[in-house]
mmCIF file of C-alpha atoms in Angstrom:
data_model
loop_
_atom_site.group_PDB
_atom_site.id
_atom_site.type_symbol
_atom_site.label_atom_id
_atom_site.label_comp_id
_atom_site.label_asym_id
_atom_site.label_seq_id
_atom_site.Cartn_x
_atom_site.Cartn_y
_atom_site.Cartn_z
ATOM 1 C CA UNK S 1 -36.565 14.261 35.869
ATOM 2 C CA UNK S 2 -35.852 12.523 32.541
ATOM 3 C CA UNK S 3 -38.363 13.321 29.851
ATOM 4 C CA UNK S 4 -39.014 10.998 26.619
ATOM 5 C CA UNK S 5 -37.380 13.699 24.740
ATOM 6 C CA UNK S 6 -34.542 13.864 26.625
ATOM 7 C CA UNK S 7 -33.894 10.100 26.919
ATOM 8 C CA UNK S 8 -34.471 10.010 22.881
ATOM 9 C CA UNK S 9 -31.547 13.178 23.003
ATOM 10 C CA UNK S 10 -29.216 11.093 24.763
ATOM 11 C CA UNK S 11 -29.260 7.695 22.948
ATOM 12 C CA UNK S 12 -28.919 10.139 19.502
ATOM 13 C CA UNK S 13 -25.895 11.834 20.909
ATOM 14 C CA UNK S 14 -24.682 7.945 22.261
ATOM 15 C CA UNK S 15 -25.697 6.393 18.320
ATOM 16 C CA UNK S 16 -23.612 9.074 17.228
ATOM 17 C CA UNK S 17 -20.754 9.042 19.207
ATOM 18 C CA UNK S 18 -20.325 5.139 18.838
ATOM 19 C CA UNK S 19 -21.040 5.683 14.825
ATOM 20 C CA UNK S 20 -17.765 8.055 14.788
ATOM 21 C CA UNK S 21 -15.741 6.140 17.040
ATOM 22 C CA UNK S 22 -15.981 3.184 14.695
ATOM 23 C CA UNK S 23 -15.640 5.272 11.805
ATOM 24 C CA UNK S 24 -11.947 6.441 13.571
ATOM 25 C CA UNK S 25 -11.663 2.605 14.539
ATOM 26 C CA UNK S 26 -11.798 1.792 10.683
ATOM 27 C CA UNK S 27 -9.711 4.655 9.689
ATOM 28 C CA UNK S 28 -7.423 3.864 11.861
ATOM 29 C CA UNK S 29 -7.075 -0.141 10.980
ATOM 30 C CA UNK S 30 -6.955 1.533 6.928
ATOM 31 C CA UNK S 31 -4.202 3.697 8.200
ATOM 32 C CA UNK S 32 -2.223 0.354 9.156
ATOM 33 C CA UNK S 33 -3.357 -1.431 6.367
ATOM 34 C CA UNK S 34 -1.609 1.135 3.391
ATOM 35 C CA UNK S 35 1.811 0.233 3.694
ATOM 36 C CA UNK S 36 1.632 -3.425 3.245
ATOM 37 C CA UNK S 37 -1.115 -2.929 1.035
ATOM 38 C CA UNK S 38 1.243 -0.619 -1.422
ATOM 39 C CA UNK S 39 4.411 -3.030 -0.772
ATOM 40 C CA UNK S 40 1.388 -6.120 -1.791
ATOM 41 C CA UNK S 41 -0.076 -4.170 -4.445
ATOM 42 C CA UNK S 42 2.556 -2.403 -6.353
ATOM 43 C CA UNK S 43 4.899 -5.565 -5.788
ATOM 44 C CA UNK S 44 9.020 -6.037 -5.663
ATOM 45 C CA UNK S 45 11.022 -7.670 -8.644
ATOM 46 C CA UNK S 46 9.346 -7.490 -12.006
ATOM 47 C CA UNK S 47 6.084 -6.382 -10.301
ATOM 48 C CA UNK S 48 5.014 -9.779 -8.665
ATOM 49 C CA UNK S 49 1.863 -8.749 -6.369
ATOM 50 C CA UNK S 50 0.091 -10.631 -3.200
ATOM 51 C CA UNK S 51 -3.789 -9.681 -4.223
ATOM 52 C CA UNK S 52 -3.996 -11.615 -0.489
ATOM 53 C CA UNK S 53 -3.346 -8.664 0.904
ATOM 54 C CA UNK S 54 -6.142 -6.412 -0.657
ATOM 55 C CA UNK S 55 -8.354 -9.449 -0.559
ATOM 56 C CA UNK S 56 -8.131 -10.705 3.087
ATOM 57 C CA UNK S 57 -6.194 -7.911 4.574
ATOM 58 C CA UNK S 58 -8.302 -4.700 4.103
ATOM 59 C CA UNK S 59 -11.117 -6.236 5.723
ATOM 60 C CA UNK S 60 -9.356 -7.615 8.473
ATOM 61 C CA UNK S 61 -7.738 -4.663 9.082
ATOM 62 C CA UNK S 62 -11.087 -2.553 8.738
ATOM 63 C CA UNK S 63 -13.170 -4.911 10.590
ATOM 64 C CA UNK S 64 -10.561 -4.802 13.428
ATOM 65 C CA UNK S 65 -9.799 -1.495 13.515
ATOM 66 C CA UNK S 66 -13.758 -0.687 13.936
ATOM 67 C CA UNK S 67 -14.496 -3.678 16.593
ATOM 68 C CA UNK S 68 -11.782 -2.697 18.899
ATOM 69 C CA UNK S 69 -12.766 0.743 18.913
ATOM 70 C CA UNK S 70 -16.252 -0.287 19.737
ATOM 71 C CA UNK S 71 -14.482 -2.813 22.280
ATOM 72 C CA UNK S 72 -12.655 0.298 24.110
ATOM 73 C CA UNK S 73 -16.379 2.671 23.360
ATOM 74 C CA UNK S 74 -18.191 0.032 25.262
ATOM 75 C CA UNK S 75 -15.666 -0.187 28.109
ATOM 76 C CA UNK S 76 -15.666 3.370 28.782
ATOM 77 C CA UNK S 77 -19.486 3.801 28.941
ATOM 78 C CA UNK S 78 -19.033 0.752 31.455
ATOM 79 C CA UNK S 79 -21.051 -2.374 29.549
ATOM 80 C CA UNK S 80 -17.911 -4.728 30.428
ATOM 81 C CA UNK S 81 -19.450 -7.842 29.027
ATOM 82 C CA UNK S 82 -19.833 -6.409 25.550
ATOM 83 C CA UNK S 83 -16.449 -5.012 25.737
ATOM 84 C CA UNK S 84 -15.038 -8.293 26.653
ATOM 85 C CA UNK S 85 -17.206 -9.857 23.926
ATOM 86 C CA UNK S 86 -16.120 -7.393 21.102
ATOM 87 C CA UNK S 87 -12.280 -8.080 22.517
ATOM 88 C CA UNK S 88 -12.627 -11.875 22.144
ATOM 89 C CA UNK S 89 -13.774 -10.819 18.368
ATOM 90 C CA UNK S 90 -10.785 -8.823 18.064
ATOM 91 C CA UNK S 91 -8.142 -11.799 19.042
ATOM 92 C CA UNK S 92 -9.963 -13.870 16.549
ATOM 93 C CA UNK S 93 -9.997 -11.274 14.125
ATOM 94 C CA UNK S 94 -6.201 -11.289 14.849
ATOM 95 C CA UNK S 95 -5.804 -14.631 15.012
ATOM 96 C CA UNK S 96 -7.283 -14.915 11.245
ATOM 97 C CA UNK S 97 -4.873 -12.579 9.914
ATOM 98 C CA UNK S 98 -1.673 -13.906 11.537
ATOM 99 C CA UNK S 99 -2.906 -17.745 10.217
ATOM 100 C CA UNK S 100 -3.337 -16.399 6.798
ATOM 101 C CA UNK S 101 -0.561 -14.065 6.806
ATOM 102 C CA UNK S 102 -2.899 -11.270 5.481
ATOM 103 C CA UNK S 103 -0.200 -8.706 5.375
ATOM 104 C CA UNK S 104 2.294 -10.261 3.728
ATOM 105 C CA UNK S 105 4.499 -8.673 0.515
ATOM 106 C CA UNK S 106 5.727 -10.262 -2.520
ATOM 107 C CA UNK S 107 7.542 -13.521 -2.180
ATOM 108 C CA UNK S 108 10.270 -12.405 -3.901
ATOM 109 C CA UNK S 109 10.319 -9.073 -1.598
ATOM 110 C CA UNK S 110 10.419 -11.236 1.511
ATOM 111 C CA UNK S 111 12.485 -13.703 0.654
ATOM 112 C CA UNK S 112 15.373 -13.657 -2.071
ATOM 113 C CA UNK S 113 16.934 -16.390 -2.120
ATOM 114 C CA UNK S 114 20.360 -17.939 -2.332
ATOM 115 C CA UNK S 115 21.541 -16.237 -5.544
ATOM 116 C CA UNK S 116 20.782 -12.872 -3.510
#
């Protein structure tokens, strides 16, 4: 027999769980973000930088990192259609970054040109 205390205990220890699984989501999506950030950042020849990269990568990287692990949260406590709806956010998510090349370096570290 469920009591109001207990059923306010369990949707604490669910809040919390889902609260540190997208803080480990966003970790995680910083975690992928650092090397292109520091190849964007700290730049190639004569220290040419892509700001793009802190600008419009870090969040998308952050953003997706924490909505996929919400996506995978939700699909393990069994709420399919908001784990399907967080996973459509993550493909557009993705979608944004590979259409504005978020992550890419330097110009001049990706491509040299002829006289290289």
């Amino acid at each position: 027999m469920e009591t109001a205390q207990t059923t306010s205990r369990r949707e604490a220890v669910t809040g919390t769980a889902a609260f540190l699984t997208a803080l480990l989501g966003a970790l995680a999506g910083l975690a992928l973000w650092l090397p292109y950030g520091r190849r964007g950042l700290f730049g190639a020849f004569e220290g040419e930088r892509n700001t793009d990269v802190l600008l419009l990568g870090l969040p998308v990287l952050l953003v997706g990192g924490t909505v996929a692990a919400l996506a995978a949260f939700a699909a393990v406590r069994g709420r399919w259609r908001t784990a399907l709806g967080l996973a459509a956010a993550v493909a557009g998510l993705a979608a944004v970054g590979y259409g504005f090349d978020v992550l890419a370096g330097p110009q001049t570290a990706s491509d040299c040109g002829s006289p290289c």
